[in-house]
CSV table of C-alpha atoms and ligand atoms in Angstrom, one decimal:
chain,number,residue,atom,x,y,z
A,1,UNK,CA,0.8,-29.3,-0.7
A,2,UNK,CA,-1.2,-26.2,-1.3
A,3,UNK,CA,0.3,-22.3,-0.1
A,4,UNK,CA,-2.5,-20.0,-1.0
A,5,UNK,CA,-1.9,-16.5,-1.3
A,6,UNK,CA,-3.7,-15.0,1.4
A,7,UNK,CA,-4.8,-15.9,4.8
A,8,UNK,CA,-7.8,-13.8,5.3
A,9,UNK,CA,-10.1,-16.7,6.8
A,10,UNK,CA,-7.2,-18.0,9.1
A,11,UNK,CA,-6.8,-14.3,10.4
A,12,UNK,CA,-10.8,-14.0,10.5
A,13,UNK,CA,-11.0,-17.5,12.8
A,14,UNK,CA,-8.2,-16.5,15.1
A,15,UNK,CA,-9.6,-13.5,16.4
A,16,UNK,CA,-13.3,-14.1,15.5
A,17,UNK,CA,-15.0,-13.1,18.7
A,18,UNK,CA,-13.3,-9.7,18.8
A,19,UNK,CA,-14.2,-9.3,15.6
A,20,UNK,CA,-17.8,-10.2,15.6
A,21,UNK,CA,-18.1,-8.7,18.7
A,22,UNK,CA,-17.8,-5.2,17.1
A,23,UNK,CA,-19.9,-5.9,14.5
A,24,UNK,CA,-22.7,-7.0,16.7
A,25,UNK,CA,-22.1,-3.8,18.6
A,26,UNK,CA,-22.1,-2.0,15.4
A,27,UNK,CA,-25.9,-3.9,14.4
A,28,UNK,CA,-27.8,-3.1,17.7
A,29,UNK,CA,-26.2,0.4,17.9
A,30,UNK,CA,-28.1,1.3,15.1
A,31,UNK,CA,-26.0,3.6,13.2
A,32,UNK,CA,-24.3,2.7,10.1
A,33,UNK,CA,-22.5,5.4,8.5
A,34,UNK,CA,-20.5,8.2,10.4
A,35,UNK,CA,-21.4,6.7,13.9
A,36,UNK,CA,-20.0,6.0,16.8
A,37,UNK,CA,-17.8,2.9,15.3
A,38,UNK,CA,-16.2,5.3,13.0
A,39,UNK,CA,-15.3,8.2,15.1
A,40,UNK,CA,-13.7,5.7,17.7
A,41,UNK,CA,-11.7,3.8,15.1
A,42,UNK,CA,-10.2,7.3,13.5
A,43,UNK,CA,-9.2,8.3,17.2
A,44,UNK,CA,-7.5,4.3,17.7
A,45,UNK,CA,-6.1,4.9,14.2
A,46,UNK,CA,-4.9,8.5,14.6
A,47,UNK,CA,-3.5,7.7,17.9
A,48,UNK,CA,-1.9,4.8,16.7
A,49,UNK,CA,0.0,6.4,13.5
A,50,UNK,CA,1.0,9.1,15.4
A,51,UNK,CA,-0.9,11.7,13.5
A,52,UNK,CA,-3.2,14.3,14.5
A,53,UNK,CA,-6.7,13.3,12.3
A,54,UNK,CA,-7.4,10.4,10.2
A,55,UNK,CA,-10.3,10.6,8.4
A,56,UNK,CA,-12.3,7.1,7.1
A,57,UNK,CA,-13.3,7.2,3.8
A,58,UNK,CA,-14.8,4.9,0.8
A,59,UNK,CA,-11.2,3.3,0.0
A,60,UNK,CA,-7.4,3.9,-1.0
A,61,UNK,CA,-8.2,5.6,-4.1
A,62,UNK,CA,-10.5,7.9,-2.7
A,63,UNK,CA,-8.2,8.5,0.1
A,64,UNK,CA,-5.7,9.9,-2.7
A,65,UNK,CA,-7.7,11.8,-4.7
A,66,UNK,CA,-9.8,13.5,-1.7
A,67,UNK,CA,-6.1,14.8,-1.0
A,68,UNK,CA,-5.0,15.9,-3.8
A,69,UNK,CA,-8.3,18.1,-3.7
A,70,UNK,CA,-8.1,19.3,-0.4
A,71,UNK,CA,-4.9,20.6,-1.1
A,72,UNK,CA,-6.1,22.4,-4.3
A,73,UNK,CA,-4.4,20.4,-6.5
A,74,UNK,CA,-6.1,19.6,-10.0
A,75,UNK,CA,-6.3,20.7,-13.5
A,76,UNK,CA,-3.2,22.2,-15.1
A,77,UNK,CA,-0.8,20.8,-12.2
A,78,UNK,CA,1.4,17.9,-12.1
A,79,UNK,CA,1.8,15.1,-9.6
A,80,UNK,CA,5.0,12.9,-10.0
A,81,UNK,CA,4.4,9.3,-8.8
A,82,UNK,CA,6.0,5.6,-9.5
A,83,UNK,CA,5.8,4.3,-12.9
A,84,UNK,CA,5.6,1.2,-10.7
A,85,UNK,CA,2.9,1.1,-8.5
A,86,UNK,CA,-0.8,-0.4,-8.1
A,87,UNK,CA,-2.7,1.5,-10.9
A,88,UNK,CA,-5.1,3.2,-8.9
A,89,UNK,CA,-1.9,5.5,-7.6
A,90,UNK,CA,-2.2,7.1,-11.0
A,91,UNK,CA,-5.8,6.9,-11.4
A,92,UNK,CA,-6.5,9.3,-8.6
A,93,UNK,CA,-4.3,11.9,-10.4
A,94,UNK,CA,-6.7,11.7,-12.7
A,95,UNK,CA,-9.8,12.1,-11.0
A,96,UNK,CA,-8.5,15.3,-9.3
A,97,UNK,CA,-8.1,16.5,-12.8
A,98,UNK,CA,-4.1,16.5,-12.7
A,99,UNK,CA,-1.6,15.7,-14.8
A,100,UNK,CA,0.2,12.4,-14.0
A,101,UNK,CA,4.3,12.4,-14.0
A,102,UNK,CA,5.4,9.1,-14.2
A,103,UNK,CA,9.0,8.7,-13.0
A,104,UNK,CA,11.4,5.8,-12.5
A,105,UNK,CA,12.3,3.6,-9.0
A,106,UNK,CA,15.4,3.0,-7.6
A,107,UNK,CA,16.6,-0.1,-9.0
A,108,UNK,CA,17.8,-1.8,-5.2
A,109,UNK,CA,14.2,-1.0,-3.6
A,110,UNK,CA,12.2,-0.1,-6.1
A,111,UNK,CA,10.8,2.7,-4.7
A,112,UNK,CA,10.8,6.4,-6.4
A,113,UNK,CA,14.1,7.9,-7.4
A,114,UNK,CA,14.2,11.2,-5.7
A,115,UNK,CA,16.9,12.6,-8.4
A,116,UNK,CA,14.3,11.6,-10.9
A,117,UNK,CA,11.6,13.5,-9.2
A,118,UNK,CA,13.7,16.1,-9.0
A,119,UNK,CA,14.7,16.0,-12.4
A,120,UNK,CA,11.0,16.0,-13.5
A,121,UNK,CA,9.8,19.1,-11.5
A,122,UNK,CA,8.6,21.9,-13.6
A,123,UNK,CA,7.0,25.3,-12.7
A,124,UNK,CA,3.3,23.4,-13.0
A,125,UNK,CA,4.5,20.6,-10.3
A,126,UNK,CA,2.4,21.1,-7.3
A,127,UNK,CA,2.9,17.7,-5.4
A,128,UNK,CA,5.0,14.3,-4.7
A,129,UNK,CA,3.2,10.8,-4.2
A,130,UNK,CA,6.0,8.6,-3.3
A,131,UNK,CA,4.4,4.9,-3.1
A,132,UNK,CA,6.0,2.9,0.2
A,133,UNK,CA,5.8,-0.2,-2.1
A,134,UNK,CA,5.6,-3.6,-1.1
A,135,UNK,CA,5.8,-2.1,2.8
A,136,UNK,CA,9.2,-0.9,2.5
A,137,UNK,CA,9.0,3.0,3.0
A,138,UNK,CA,10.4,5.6,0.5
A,139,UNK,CA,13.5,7.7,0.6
A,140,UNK,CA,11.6,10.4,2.6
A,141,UNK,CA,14.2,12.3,3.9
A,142,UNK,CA,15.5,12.6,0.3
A,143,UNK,CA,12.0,13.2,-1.1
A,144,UNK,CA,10.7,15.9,1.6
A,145,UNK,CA,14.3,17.9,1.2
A,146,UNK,CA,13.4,18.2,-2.5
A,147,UNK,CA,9.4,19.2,-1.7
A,148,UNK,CA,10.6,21.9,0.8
A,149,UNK,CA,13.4,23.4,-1.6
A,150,UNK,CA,10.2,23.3,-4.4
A,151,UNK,CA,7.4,24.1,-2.6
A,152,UNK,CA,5.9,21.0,-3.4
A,153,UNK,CA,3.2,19.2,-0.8
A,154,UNK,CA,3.9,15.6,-0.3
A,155,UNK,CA,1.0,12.7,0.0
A,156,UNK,CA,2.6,9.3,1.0
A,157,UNK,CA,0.3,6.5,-0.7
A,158,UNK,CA,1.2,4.2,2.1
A,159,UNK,CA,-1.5,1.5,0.9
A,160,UNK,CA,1.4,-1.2,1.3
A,161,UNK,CA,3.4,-0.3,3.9
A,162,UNK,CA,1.0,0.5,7.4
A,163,UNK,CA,2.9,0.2,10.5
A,164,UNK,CA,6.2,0.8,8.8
A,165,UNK,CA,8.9,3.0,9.3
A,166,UNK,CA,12.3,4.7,7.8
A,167,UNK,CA,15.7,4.8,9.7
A,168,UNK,CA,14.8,7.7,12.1
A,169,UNK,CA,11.8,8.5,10.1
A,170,UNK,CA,8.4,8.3,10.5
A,171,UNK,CA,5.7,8.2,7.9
A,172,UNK,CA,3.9,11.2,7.5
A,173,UNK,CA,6.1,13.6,9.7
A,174,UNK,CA,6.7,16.4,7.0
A,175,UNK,CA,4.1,15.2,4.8
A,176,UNK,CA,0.6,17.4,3.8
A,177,UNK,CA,-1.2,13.8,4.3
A,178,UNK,CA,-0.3,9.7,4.3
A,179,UNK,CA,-3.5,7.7,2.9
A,180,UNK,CA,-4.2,3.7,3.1
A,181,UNK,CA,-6.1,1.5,1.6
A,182,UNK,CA,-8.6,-1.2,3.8
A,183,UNK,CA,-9.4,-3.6,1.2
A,184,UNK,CA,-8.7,-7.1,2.6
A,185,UNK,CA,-5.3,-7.9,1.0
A,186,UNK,CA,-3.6,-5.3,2.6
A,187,UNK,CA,-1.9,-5.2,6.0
A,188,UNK,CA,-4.4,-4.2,7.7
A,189,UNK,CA,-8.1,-5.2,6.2
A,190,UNK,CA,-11.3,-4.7,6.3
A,191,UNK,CA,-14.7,-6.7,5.1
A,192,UNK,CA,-15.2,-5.0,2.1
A,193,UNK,CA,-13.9,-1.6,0.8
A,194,UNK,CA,-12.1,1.2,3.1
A,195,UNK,CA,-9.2,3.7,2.9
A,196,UNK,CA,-8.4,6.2,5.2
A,197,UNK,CA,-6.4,10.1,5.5
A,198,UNK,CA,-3.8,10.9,8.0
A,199,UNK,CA,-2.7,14.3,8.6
A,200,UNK,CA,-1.4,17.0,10.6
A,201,UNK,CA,-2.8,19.9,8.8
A,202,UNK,CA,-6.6,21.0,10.2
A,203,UNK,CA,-7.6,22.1,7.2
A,204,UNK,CA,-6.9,18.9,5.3
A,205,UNK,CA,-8.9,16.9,7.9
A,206,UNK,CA,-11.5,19.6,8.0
A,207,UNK,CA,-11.7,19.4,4.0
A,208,UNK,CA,-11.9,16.1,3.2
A,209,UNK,CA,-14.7,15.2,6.5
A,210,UNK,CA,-16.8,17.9,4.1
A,211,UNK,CA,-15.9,16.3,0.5
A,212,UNK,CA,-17.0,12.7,2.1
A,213,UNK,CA,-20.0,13.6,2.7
A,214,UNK,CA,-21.9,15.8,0.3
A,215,UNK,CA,-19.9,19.0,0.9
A,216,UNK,CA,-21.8,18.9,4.2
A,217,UNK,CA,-20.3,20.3,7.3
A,218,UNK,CA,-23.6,20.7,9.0
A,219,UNK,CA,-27.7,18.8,8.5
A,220,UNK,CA,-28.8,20.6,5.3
A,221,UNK,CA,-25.6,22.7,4.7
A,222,UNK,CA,-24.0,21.8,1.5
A,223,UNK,CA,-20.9,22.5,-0.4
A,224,UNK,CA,-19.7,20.9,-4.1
A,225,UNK,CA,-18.7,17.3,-2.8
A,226,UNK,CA,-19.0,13.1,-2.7
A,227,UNK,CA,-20.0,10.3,-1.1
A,228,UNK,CA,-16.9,8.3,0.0
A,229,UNK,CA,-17.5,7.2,3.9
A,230,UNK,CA,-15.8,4.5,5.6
A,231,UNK,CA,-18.9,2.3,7.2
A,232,UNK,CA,-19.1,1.3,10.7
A,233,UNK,CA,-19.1,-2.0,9.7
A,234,UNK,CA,-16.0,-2.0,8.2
A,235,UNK,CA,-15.0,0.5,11.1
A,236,UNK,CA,-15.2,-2.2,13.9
A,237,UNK,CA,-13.9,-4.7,11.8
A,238,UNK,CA,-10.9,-2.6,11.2
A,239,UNK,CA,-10.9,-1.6,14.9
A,240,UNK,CA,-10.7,-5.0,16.5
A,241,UNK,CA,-7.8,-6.1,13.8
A,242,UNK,CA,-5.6,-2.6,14.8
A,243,UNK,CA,-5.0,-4.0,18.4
A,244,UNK,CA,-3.0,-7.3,16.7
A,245,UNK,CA,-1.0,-4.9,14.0
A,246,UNK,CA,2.3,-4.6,16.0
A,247,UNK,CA,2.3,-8.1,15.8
A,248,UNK,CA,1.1,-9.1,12.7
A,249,UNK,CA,3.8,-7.2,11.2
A,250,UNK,CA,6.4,-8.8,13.2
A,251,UNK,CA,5.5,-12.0,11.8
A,252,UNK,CA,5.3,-11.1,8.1
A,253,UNK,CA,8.8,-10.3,9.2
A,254,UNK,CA,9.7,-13.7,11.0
A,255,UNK,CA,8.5,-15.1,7.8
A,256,UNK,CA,10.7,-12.5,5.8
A,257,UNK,CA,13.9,-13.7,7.7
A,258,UNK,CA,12.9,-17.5,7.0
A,259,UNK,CA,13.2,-16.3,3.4
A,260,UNK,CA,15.9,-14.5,3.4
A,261,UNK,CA,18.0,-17.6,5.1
A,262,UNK,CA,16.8,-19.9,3.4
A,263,UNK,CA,16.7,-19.1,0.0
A,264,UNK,CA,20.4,-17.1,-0.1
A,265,UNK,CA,22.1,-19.4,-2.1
A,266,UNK,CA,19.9,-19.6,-4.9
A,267,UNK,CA,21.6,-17.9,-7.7
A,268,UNK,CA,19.2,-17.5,-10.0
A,269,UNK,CA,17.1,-15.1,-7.6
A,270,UNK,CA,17.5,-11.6,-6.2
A,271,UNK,CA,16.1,-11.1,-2.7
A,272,UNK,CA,14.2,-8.3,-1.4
A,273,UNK,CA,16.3,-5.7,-0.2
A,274,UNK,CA,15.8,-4.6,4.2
A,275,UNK,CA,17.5,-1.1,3.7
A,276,UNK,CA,19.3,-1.1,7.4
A,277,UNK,CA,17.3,0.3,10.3
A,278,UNK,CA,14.1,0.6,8.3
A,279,UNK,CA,11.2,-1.4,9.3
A,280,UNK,CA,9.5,-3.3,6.5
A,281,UNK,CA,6.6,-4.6,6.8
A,282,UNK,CA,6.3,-6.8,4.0
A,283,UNK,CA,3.1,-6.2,3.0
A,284,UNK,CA,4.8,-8.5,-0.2
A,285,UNK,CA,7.8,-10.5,-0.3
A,286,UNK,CA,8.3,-9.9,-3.5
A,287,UNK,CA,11.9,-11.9,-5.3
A,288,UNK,CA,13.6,-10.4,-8.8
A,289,UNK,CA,14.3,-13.5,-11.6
A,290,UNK,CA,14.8,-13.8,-15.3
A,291,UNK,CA,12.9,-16.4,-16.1
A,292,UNK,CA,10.1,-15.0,-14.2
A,293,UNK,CA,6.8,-16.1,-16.4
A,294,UNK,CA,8.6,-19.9,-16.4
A,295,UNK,CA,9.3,-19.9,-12.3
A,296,UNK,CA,5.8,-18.3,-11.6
A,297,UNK,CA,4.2,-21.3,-13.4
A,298,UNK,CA,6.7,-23.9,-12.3
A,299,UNK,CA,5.6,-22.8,-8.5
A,300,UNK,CA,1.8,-22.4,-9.3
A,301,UNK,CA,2.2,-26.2,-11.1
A,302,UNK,CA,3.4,-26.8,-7.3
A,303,UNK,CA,0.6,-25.8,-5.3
A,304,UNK,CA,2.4,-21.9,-4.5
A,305,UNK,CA,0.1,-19.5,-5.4
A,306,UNK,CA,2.7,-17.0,-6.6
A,307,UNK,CA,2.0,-13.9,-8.5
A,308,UNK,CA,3.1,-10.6,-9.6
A,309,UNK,CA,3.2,-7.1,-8.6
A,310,UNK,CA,3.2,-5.6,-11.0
A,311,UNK,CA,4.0,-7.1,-14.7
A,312,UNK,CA,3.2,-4.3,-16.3
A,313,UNK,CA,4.1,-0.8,-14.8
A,314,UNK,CA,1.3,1.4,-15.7
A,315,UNK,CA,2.8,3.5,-18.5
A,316,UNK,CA,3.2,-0.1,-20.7
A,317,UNK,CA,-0.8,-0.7,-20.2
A,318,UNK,CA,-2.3,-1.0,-23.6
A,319,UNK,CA,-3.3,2.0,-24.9
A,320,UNK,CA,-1.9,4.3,-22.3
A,321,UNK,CA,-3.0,7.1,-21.2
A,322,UNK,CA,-6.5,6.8,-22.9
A,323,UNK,CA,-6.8,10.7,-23.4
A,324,UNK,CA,-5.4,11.2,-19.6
A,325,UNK,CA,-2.7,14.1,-18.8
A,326,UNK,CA,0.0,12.3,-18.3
A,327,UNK,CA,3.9,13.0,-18.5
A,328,UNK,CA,6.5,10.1,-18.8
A,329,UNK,CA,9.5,12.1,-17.0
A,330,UNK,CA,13.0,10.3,-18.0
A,331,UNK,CA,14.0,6.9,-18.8
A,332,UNK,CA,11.6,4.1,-17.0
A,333,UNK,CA,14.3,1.4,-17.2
A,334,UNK,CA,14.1,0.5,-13.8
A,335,UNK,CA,10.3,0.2,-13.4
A,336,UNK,CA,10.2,-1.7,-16.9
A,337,UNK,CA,13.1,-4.0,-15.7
A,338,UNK,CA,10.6,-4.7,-12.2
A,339,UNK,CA,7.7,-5.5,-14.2
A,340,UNK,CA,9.8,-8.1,-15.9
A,341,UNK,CA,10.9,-9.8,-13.4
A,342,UNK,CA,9.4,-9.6,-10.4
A,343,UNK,CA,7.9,-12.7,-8.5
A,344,UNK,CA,5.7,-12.4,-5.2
A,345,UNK,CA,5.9,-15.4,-2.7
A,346,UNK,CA,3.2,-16.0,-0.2
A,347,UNK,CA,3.6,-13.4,2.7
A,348,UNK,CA,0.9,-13.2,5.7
A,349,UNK,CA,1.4,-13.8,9.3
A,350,UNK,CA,-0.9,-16.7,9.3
A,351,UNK,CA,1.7,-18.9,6.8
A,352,UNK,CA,2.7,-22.0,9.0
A,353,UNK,CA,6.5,-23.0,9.2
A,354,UNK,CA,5.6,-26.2,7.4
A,355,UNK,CA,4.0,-23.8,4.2
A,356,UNK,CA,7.0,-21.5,4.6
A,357,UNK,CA,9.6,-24.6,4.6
A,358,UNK,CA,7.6,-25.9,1.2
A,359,UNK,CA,7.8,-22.8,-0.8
A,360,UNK,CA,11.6,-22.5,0.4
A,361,UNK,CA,12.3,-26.2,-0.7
A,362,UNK,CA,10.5,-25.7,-4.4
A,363,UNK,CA,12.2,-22.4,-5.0
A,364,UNK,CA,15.7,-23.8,-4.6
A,365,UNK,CA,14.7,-26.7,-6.5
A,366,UNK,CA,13.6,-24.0,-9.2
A,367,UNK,CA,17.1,-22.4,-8.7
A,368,UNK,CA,18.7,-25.8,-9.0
A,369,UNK,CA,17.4,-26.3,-12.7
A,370,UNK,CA,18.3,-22.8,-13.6
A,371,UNK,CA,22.4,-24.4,-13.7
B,401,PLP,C1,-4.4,-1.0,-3.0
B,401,PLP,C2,-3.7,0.2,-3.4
B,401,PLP,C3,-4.4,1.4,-3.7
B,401,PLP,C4,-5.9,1.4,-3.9
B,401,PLP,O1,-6.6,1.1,-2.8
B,401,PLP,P1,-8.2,0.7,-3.0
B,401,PLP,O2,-8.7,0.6,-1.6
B,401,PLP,O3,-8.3,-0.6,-3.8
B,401,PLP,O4,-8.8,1.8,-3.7
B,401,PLP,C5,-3.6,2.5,-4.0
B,401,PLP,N1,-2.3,2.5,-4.1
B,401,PLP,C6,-1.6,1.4,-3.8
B,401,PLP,C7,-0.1,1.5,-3.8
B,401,PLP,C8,-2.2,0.2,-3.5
B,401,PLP,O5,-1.5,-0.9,-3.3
């Protein structure tokens, strides 16, 4: 039998007519870029997350960086982020022109220490980017108690974890913005590249609807700016799949639970962590083992397309930081111990019980060998 990794075409043929319905709108509508398509999926979007503006733009990492400049953050100040995260995280520091403070994760959830933040905050710190990684949401409480005591902006990379949620948090509440990522592996997916800004702050929406496009509030009124637009393409795409969210998410967490029962005995294994009350959208399933490399190729020998997220935490990437400002804040132990051995299993909605039962069955056997 053969799990793939993704279900992107199964997702695709299940709602197809919604889907190509919006696109044919978007075709004989005859407008492409900032139209119609886009300013009613950023009012479905905003509505949707519970913030005031979202703002479409080019992708995640744009979404990040156009942030961190529309809060005047860039040369000379320092944003402390995961040591293990997706690499763009830390590439968008750079781009703003910041320095990059790498820090280490909590070793249960694997999400950003906040005494490690705090213990890496200087005078030049100017911002937080918690990363809600693999859909599980950050310690934000923790994390927006330590921005408010430092004056310290918050941006939530929440590329992972859409449609989450804390225990009596929400994303974004006392944050200066929350960005996402579109691309098609991610909860929610578009046809090609996207991202997106939520925020509560005017002048953060206003900003960043300028830097997108060519400084240009107005036709042929220009300030220093980009091109980084979400399409209206990928705009209807992204609207038709936002009315089956709710519900996608509740199955990557059916599919969680399945896990979770069926694999508890295994010894060899550490399961993913649900801290109580917190909704996790599982955006990756992702299991802890010591003879990761071996178990990763004795299920891909299987027909399980498991992989990793992420062997290497991005201060262990050869040759970092290439010339880059960048700050390792503390020890890493815990981001270096994640890289080692972490193992994701398939996780989207569209898994069948049968595929779900398969990968169960060969990763006890796995377990079984281990003695
Ligand atoms: C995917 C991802 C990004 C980048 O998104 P792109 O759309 O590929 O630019 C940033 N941060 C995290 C945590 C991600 O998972």
């Amino acid at each position: 039998m053969k799990v793939g990794f993704y279900g992107h075409t199964r997702q695709y043929h299940n709602i197809k007519d919604e889907i190509d319905g919006n696109i044919s709108r978007v075709l004989e509508s005859g407008s492409y870029v900032t139209g119609p398509m886009l300013k009613e999926f950023e009012a479905q979007a905003a509505e949707y997350f519970g913030m005031k503006y979202a703002v479409g733009v080019g992708n995640g990492t744009d979404a990040l960086w156009l942030s961190l400049m529309a809060l005047n953050i860039g040369k000379g100040d320092e944003v402390i982020t995961n040591a293990n995260t997706f690499f763009a995280t830390v590439e968008a520091i750079w781009i703003a022109g910041a320095t990059a403070v790498l820090v280490d994760c909590d070793p249960v959830t694997k999400n950003i220490d906040p005494a490690a933040i705090e213990a890496a905050i200087t005078d030049k710190t100017k911002a937080i980017m918690p990363v809600h990684l693999y859909g599980q949401c950050a310690d934000m409480p923790t994390i927006w108690d330590i921005a408010e005591k430092h004056g310290l902006k918050v941006i939530e990379d929440n590329a992972q974890g859409i449609d989450g949620a804390g225990n009596g948090f929400k994303q974004g509440e006392r944050s200066a913005a929350v960005t996402t990522s579109y691309i098609i592996q991610k909860n929610l997916g578009c046809f090609g590249d996207g991202g997106m800004v939520f925020t509560n702050d005017v002048t953060v929406d206003e900003t960043i609807r300028k830097l997108r496009n060519h400084g240009s509030p107005a036709r042929n009124v220009h300030s220093a700016g980009f091109n980084s637009r979400l399409d209206d393409l990928q705009a209807g795409v992204l609207s038709a799949k936002m009315k089956h969210i709710t519900a996608w998410t509740d199955q990557r967490i059916g599919w969680a639970r399945k896990y979770d029962e069926g694999l508890k005995e295994c010894s060899s294994i550490k399961l993913p962590t649900n801290l109580e009350g917190y909704r996790h959208v599982y955006h990756l399933y992702v299991i802890e083992t010591a003879n990761r490399d071996e178990m990763l190729k004795f299920l891909n020998d299987a027909g399980i397309d498991a992989k990793t997220h992420y062997s290497i935490a991005v201060h262990q990437q050869e040759g970092f930081p290439w010339g880059r400002d960048a700050r390792i804040a503390g020890s890493l132990a815990n981001a270096e111990e994640n890289a080692a051995t972490c193992l994701s299993l398939p996780m989207y909605p569209e898994l069948t019980q049968e595929e779900v039962d398969y990968v169960i069955e060969k990763v006890k056997e796995w377990d079984t060998r281990q003695g």
